[in-house]
């Protein structure tokens, strides 16, 4: 009897354990499903691959335009395989208007590339009988935005006052983008409210080297637009110190390249190893300095306590808190900021705010 009861008890325990096991497995399955759903939700909030961006713009349905834009890119070179159109639109109410098609693709070494194909810029209604590659960008795989600033125009363009053509397109997950340049706008226009796209003729002197894009995301790194194909190349660079010297690390360093952050010029590359001359008083061999607002030329000298002083050598008014800029001798039209001017002991001191020991995500090298 006891044996029967014991066997029954053992059977009950076995059954209970079996039920518990199945319940546990079911719970694990439910947790796995929930966890998988959560992971899926988290992943879906990430910016999609550029190849997965939807085609946007009022001209997205113009297949003939898209085909001509792709052919213009293939004729220009740098595309391997298919092109994925991202945006097709006609600008309006600008100082110079154009039709633009943005497309993503891959190079022959599987590098992500974006081409901005446009019509000539005009003060009237843009036509699409001629399309050409305006700029080429090499963004990261999941960019928050893509864009360009073309400082030098095509011969067929009609851009008032020689301004720079700028365009930016926000990713579909964060459809807001704004563009900021360090060049002063003589018209003192208020910046446009951020939207899905940014179209603007920026002041003369604005380029990919002194302009940044932003989507307002808390996790974003500084975003750099592409340079126009007629502009000096602008390449992301990392500044570091090795063997007691400051150097810039990027694809192809060359003597005379300028290295600048989004706020100030850092130095001039002196050889193919990327070594930099970081002393502003020694930069006269590669260009000249002047005030930005009034264009007063001058010289730089070292002051006491490691300060940097500016002395005007030409006519004009120097104002407190004006910017001091460096104009490259080798790169016509390339102007980068040196620092801000403040009144000090009867002269002008240059406040740089540069710390070369810190890695700067927005640092670029400007190559002739």
Short mmCIF file of C-alpha atoms in Angstrom, two decimals:
data_model
loop_
_atom_site.label_atom_id
_atom_site.label_comp_id
_atom_site.label_asym_id
_atom_site.label_seq_id
_atom_site.Cartn_x
_atom_site.Cartn_y
_atom_site.Cartn_z
CA UNK A 1 0.00 0.00 0.00
CA UNK A 2 2.73 2.38 1.01
CA UNK A 3 4.54 1.32 -2.11
CA UNK A 4 1.47 2.15 -4.22
CA UNK A 5 1.06 5.48 -2.48
CA UNK A 6 4.77 6.19 -2.99
CA UNK A 7 4.54 5.33 -6.65
CA UNK A 8 1.45 7.50 -7.00
CA UNK A 9 3.27 10.33 -5.25
CA UNK A 10 6.24 9.90 -7.50
CA UNK A 11 3.93 9.97 -10.51
CA UNK A 12 2.32 13.15 -9.26
CA UNK A 13 5.70 14.77 -8.77
CA UNK A 14 6.80 13.65 -12.22
CA UNK A 15 3.63 15.04 -13.77
CA UNK A 16 4.05 18.30 -11.86
CA UNK A 17 7.62 18.63 -13.02
CA UNK A 18 6.55 17.92 -16.59
CA UNK A 19 3.87 20.59 -16.40
CA UNK A 20 6.32 23.03 -14.87
CA UNK A 21 8.84 22.27 -17.60
CA UNK A 22 6.32 22.90 -20.36
CA UNK A 23 5.15 26.05 -18.58
CA UNK A 24 8.75 27.20 -18.30
CA UNK A 25 9.36 26.51 -21.96
CA UNK A 26 6.20 28.38 -22.86
CA UNK A 27 7.29 31.31 -20.69
CA UNK A 28 10.71 31.29 -22.30
CA UNK A 29 9.01 31.30 -25.69
CA UNK A 30 6.82 34.22 -24.70
CA UNK A 31 9.82 36.10 -23.33
CA UNK A 32 11.75 35.31 -26.49
CA UNK A 33 8.93 36.62 -28.64
CA UNK A 34 8.65 39.76 -26.50
CA UNK A 35 12.42 40.20 -26.54
CA UNK A 36 12.51 39.67 -30.27
CA UNK A 37 9.74 42.21 -30.70
CA UNK A 38 11.65 44.65 -28.50
CA UNK A 39 14.85 44.13 -30.49
CA UNK A 40 12.91 44.57 -33.69
CA UNK A 41 11.41 47.78 -32.37
CA UNK A 42 14.81 49.07 -31.30
CA UNK A 43 16.32 48.21 -34.66
CA UNK A 44 13.45 49.79 -36.51
CA UNK A 45 14.20 53.07 -34.75
CA UNK A 46 17.70 53.10 -36.20
CA UNK A 47 18.32 55.06 -39.37
CA UNK A 48 17.89 52.66 -42.29
CA UNK A 49 20.59 51.73 -44.74
CA UNK A 50 20.87 54.33 -47.47
CA UNK A 51 19.83 51.72 -50.03
CA UNK A 52 16.54 51.38 -48.11
CA UNK A 53 15.63 55.06 -48.17
CA UNK A 54 12.37 55.61 -50.05
CA UNK A 55 12.39 57.70 -53.21
CA UNK A 56 11.02 61.15 -52.37
CA UNK A 57 10.29 64.40 -54.21
CA UNK A 58 7.64 65.67 -56.61
CA UNK A 59 9.59 64.33 -59.62
CA UNK A 60 9.96 60.83 -58.18
CA UNK A 61 7.58 59.47 -60.82
CA UNK A 62 9.53 60.90 -63.76
CA UNK A 63 11.24 57.71 -64.96
CA UNK A 64 12.84 59.44 -67.94
CA UNK A 65 14.47 62.01 -65.62
CA UNK A 66 15.75 59.29 -63.30
CA UNK A 67 17.17 57.32 -66.24
CA UNK A 68 18.96 60.40 -67.61
CA UNK A 69 20.34 61.19 -64.15
CA UNK A 70 21.69 57.66 -63.76
CA UNK A 71 23.28 57.79 -67.21
CA UNK A 72 24.91 61.12 -66.33
CA UNK A 73 26.42 59.44 -63.26
CA UNK A 74 27.66 56.46 -65.30
CA UNK A 75 29.23 58.82 -67.85
CA UNK A 76 30.92 60.68 -64.99
CA UNK A 77 32.21 57.41 -63.48
CA UNK A 78 32.41 55.92 -59.99
CA UNK A 79 29.26 53.77 -60.03
CA UNK A 80 29.44 49.99 -60.03
CA UNK A 81 26.12 48.12 -60.35
CA UNK A 82 22.68 49.64 -59.92
CA UNK A 83 21.81 53.13 -58.73
CA UNK A 84 19.11 53.61 -56.10
CA UNK A 85 17.30 56.97 -56.50
CA UNK A 86 16.69 58.82 -53.24
CA UNK A 87 15.20 62.17 -54.23
CA UNK A 88 14.03 64.02 -57.33
CA UNK A 89 12.77 67.60 -57.13
CA UNK A 90 12.86 71.07 -58.65
CA UNK A 91 13.96 73.90 -56.39
CA UNK A 92 11.99 77.11 -56.38
CA UNK A 93 12.14 80.65 -55.03
CA UNK A 94 15.93 80.61 -54.73
CA UNK A 95 18.45 83.07 -56.10
CA UNK A 96 19.34 80.24 -58.51
CA UNK A 97 17.13 77.21 -59.17
CA UNK A 98 17.87 73.73 -60.46
CA UNK A 99 16.43 70.24 -60.90
CA UNK A 100 18.18 67.75 -58.63
CA UNK A 101 18.30 63.96 -58.46
CA UNK A 102 20.13 62.27 -55.57
CA UNK A 103 21.12 58.62 -56.03
CA UNK A 104 22.96 56.04 -53.94
CA UNK A 105 25.16 53.24 -55.19
CA UNK A 106 28.42 51.38 -54.68
CA UNK A 107 31.90 51.85 -56.09
CA UNK A 108 33.88 48.96 -57.53
CA UNK A 109 35.45 48.45 -54.08
CA UNK A 110 31.96 48.30 -52.47
CA UNK A 111 32.19 51.76 -50.95
CA UNK A 112 28.87 53.53 -50.37
CA UNK A 113 28.55 56.58 -52.61
CA UNK A 114 25.90 59.22 -53.28
CA UNK A 115 25.78 61.31 -56.46
CA UNK A 116 23.92 64.61 -56.72
CA UNK A 117 22.97 65.10 -60.37
CA UNK A 118 21.54 68.50 -61.30
CA UNK A 119 20.60 70.74 -64.16
CA UNK A 120 22.45 74.06 -64.58
CA UNK A 121 21.46 76.61 -61.95
CA UNK A 122 19.40 79.48 -63.30
CA UNK A 123 17.51 82.52 -62.06
CA UNK A 124 14.54 81.35 -64.12
CA UNK A 125 12.84 77.99 -64.53
CA UNK A 126 15.39 75.15 -64.64
CA UNK A 127 15.40 72.78 -67.61
CA UNK A 128 16.38 69.11 -67.62
CA UNK A 129 17.83 68.79 -71.13
CA UNK A 130 21.32 68.84 -69.62
CA UNK A 131 22.20 66.97 -66.41
CA UNK A 132 25.60 66.57 -64.80
CA UNK A 133 27.12 65.36 -61.52
CA UNK A 134 27.30 68.34 -59.17
CA UNK A 135 28.80 66.56 -56.15
CA UNK A 136 29.74 63.09 -54.90
CA UNK A 137 29.52 62.03 -51.27
CA UNK A 138 30.90 59.00 -49.41
CA UNK A 139 28.70 58.81 -46.28
CA UNK A 140 28.63 56.16 -43.60
CA UNK A 141 26.27 53.21 -44.02
CA UNK A 142 23.41 54.67 -41.95
CA UNK A 143 23.64 58.44 -42.45
CA UNK A 144 21.26 60.83 -40.75
CA UNK A 145 21.44 63.14 -43.78
CA UNK A 146 23.31 63.62 -47.04
CA UNK A 147 24.11 66.83 -48.85
CA UNK A 148 26.65 69.03 -50.59
CA UNK A 149 27.98 72.57 -50.88
CA UNK A 150 29.35 73.49 -54.31
CA UNK A 151 31.49 76.61 -54.04
CA UNK A 152 32.60 76.68 -57.68
CA UNK A 153 29.93 76.75 -60.34
CA UNK A 154 29.65 74.97 -63.66
CA UNK A 155 30.19 77.26 -66.68
CA UNK A 156 26.51 76.82 -67.55
CA UNK A 157 25.34 78.08 -64.14
CA UNK A 158 23.92 81.54 -63.49
CA UNK A 159 24.42 82.15 -59.76
CA UNK A 160 24.17 85.74 -58.51
CA UNK A 161 27.22 87.13 -56.68
CA UNK A 162 29.11 83.86 -57.12
CA UNK A 163 27.41 82.23 -54.15
CA UNK A 164 27.69 78.57 -53.20
CA UNK A 165 24.92 76.10 -54.04
CA UNK A 166 23.86 74.03 -51.03
CA UNK A 167 21.47 71.11 -50.66
CA UNK A 168 20.78 68.60 -47.87
CA UNK A 169 18.32 65.72 -47.54
CA UNK A 170 17.36 64.24 -44.15
CA UNK A 171 16.96 60.51 -43.64
CA UNK A 172 13.39 59.13 -43.53
CA UNK A 173 13.56 58.32 -39.80
CA UNK A 174 14.57 61.84 -38.79
CA UNK A 175 13.14 64.05 -41.54
CA UNK A 176 14.64 67.35 -40.36
CA UNK A 177 17.93 68.84 -41.52
CA UNK A 178 19.61 72.22 -41.20
CA UNK A 179 22.85 73.60 -42.62
CA UNK A 180 25.21 76.06 -41.00
CA UNK A 181 28.26 77.82 -42.45
CA UNK A 182 30.92 79.93 -40.75
CA UNK A 183 30.85 82.45 -43.58
CA UNK A 184 28.98 85.65 -42.78
CA UNK A 185 25.93 86.31 -44.92
CA UNK A 186 26.06 89.99 -46.01
CA UNK A 187 22.28 89.99 -46.25
CA UNK A 188 21.94 88.92 -42.61
CA UNK A 189 19.12 86.56 -43.51
CA UNK A 190 17.50 84.59 -40.76
CA UNK A 191 18.09 80.84 -41.09
CA UNK A 192 15.24 78.84 -42.57
CA UNK A 193 13.31 76.58 -40.18
CA UNK A 194 14.62 73.02 -40.54
CA UNK A 195 12.67 70.67 -42.79
CA UNK A 196 13.13 67.47 -44.77
CA UNK A 197 15.34 69.28 -47.27
CA UNK A 198 17.60 72.34 -47.28
CA UNK A 199 18.01 74.43 -50.45
CA UNK A 200 20.04 77.62 -50.37
CA UNK A 201 22.51 79.78 -52.24
CA UNK A 202 25.05 80.38 -49.47
CA UNK A 203 27.36 83.42 -49.41
CA UNK A 204 30.53 83.42 -51.47
CA UNK A 205 33.28 81.52 -49.63
CA UNK A 206 31.02 78.87 -48.12
CA UNK A 207 32.21 75.36 -48.89
CA UNK A 208 32.23 71.83 -47.57
CA UNK A 209 35.25 72.75 -45.44
CA UNK A 210 33.43 75.38 -43.36
CA UNK A 211 29.85 74.05 -43.41
CA UNK A 212 28.08 71.42 -41.33
CA UNK A 213 24.71 69.68 -41.44
CA UNK A 214 22.56 68.78 -38.45
CA UNK A 215 19.38 66.80 -37.84
CA UNK A 216 19.09 67.76 -34.17
CA UNK A 217 19.52 64.18 -32.94
CA UNK A 218 21.21 63.84 -29.56
CA UNK A 219 23.40 60.94 -30.72
CA UNK A 220 24.57 62.44 -34.00
CA UNK A 221 28.18 63.17 -34.82
CA UNK A 222 28.96 66.35 -36.75
CA UNK A 223 27.79 65.83 -40.33
CA UNK A 224 29.83 67.19 -43.23
CA UNK A 225 28.37 67.89 -46.67
CA UNK A 226 30.19 66.76 -49.80
CA UNK A 227 32.26 69.20 -51.83
CA UNK A 228 31.28 70.06 -55.39
CA UNK A 229 33.20 68.16 -58.06
CA UNK A 230 34.88 71.45 -59.10
CA UNK A 231 35.88 72.28 -55.52
CA UNK A 232 38.98 71.21 -53.62
CA UNK A 233 38.45 67.73 -52.18
CA UNK A 234 37.28 67.67 -48.56
CA UNK A 235 38.18 64.50 -46.65
CA UNK A 236 37.42 63.49 -43.07
CA UNK A 237 40.66 63.43 -41.07
CA UNK A 238 41.77 62.43 -37.58
CA UNK A 239 44.29 64.63 -35.82
CA UNK A 240 46.76 62.86 -33.51
CA UNK A 241 50.22 63.29 -32.02
CA UNK A 242 52.93 60.79 -32.90
CA UNK A 243 56.68 61.00 -32.44
CA UNK A 244 56.20 64.39 -30.82
CA UNK A 245 54.59 65.89 -33.92
CA UNK A 246 50.97 66.62 -34.78
CA UNK A 247 49.68 64.75 -37.83
CA UNK A 248 46.45 64.34 -39.75
CA UNK A 249 45.37 60.84 -40.72
CA UNK A 250 43.31 60.51 -43.92
CA UNK A 251 43.44 58.71 -47.26
CA UNK A 252 46.08 60.64 -49.21
CA UNK A 253 47.92 63.39 -47.27
CA UNK A 254 49.80 65.91 -49.42
CA UNK A 255 51.92 68.97 -48.69
CA UNK A 256 49.80 72.12 -48.70
CA UNK A 257 46.55 70.49 -47.58
CA UNK A 258 44.66 72.55 -45.00
CA UNK A 259 43.29 70.81 -41.91
CA UNK A 260 40.34 72.47 -40.22
CA UNK A 261 37.65 71.68 -37.70
CA UNK A 262 34.13 73.05 -37.84
CA UNK A 263 35.28 76.02 -35.74
CA UNK A 264 38.91 76.82 -36.63
CA UNK A 265 41.85 75.98 -38.84
CA UNK A 266 44.24 73.52 -37.17
CA UNK A 267 47.23 73.49 -39.47
CA UNK A 268 48.83 72.88 -42.85
CA UNK A 269 50.10 69.46 -43.95
CA UNK A 270 53.82 69.58 -44.75
CA UNK A 271 54.48 66.13 -46.26
CA UNK A 272 52.86 62.86 -47.37
CA UNK A 273 53.01 61.44 -43.85
CA UNK A 274 50.36 63.95 -42.77
CA UNK A 275 52.62 65.95 -40.46
CA UNK A 276 51.19 69.39 -39.78
CA UNK A 277 52.47 72.88 -39.17
CA UNK A 278 50.19 73.99 -36.34
CA UNK A 279 51.79 77.35 -35.52
CA UNK A 280 49.61 80.10 -37.07
CA UNK A 281 52.53 82.54 -37.38
CA UNK A 282 54.18 80.10 -39.83
CA UNK A 283 51.18 79.80 -42.15
CA UNK A 284 52.19 82.77 -44.31
CA UNK A 285 53.96 80.37 -46.69
CA UNK A 286 50.58 78.89 -47.65
CA UNK A 287 48.24 81.89 -47.60
CA UNK A 288 47.20 85.12 -45.92
CA UNK A 289 45.00 86.27 -43.03
CA UNK A 290 42.38 89.01 -42.90
CA UNK A 291 39.29 90.02 -40.98
CA UNK A 292 36.11 88.44 -42.29
CA UNK A 293 33.68 91.34 -42.08
CA UNK A 294 35.77 94.12 -43.61
CA UNK A 295 38.58 92.16 -45.29
CA UNK A 296 41.38 94.02 -43.48
CA UNK A 297 44.68 92.20 -44.19
CA UNK A 298 47.26 91.68 -41.50
CA UNK A 299 50.01 89.60 -39.93
CA UNK A 300 50.19 87.20 -37.00
CA UNK A 301 52.77 87.34 -34.23
CA UNK A 302 53.31 85.47 -31.00
CA UNK A 303 52.42 87.38 -27.85
CA UNK A 304 53.34 86.78 -24.22
CA UNK A 305 52.00 83.71 -22.46
CA UNK A 306 51.37 81.83 -25.68
CA UNK A 307 48.85 84.35 -27.03
CA UNK A 308 48.38 85.05 -30.74
CA UNK A 309 48.21 88.67 -31.95
CA UNK A 310 46.86 90.18 -35.17
CA UNK A 311 48.23 93.42 -36.62
CA UNK A 312 46.36 95.12 -39.45
CA UNK A 313 48.48 96.04 -42.49
CA UNK A 314 45.77 97.57 -44.65
CA UNK A 315 42.92 100.08 -44.44
CA UNK A 316 39.57 99.32 -42.90
CA UNK A 317 37.91 98.89 -39.54
CA UNK A 318 38.65 95.97 -37.25
CA UNK A 319 35.75 95.18 -34.93
CA UNK A 320 35.71 93.38 -31.60
CA UNK A 321 34.51 89.78 -31.92
CA UNK A 322 35.14 89.80 -35.67
CA UNK A 323 36.48 86.60 -37.16
CA UNK A 324 39.99 86.23 -38.51
CA UNK A 325 40.14 84.05 -41.62
CA UNK A 326 42.89 82.35 -43.61
CA UNK A 327 42.74 82.43 -47.40
CA UNK A 328 44.61 79.63 -49.12
CA UNK A 329 47.12 80.58 -51.81
CA UNK A 330 46.88 77.18 -53.52
CA UNK A 331 43.10 76.74 -53.21
CA UNK A 332 41.45 79.78 -54.76
CA UNK A 333 38.29 80.62 -52.85
CA UNK A 334 39.06 78.40 -49.85
CA UNK A 335 38.62 80.49 -46.72
CA UNK A 336 38.79 78.97 -43.22
CA UNK A 337 38.47 80.53 -39.80
CA UNK A 338 41.55 81.11 -37.64
CA UNK A 339 39.79 82.47 -34.57
CA UNK A 340 37.90 85.42 -33.11
CA UNK A 341 39.40 88.84 -32.45
CA UNK A 342 39.25 90.52 -29.06
CA UNK A 343 40.69 93.86 -27.99
CA UNK A 344 43.77 93.44 -25.79
CA UNK A 345 46.43 95.98 -24.73
CA UNK A 346 45.86 98.31 -27.65
CA UNK A 347 46.02 95.51 -30.18
CA UNK A 348 44.02 92.50 -31.29
CA UNK A 349 44.29 89.08 -29.75
CA UNK A 350 43.12 85.97 -31.62
CA UNK A 351 41.06 83.56 -29.53
CA UNK A 352 41.43 80.15 -31.13
CA UNK A 353 39.71 77.65 -28.81
CA UNK A 354 41.70 74.80 -30.36
CA UNK A 355 42.85 71.77 -28.41
CA UNK A 356 44.96 69.57 -30.68
CA UNK A 357 45.18 66.83 -28.04
CA UNK A 358 41.47 66.09 -28.50
CA UNK A 359 40.18 63.95 -31.33
CA UNK A 360 37.77 66.08 -33.36
CA UNK A 361 35.06 64.21 -35.23
CA UNK A 362 34.37 67.16 -37.52
CA UNK A 363 37.98 67.62 -38.69
CA UNK A 364 38.57 67.65 -42.45
CA UNK A 365 41.50 68.01 -44.81
CA UNK A 366 41.06 70.32 -47.82
CA UNK A 367 43.10 69.17 -50.82
CA UNK A 368 43.82 71.28 -53.93
#
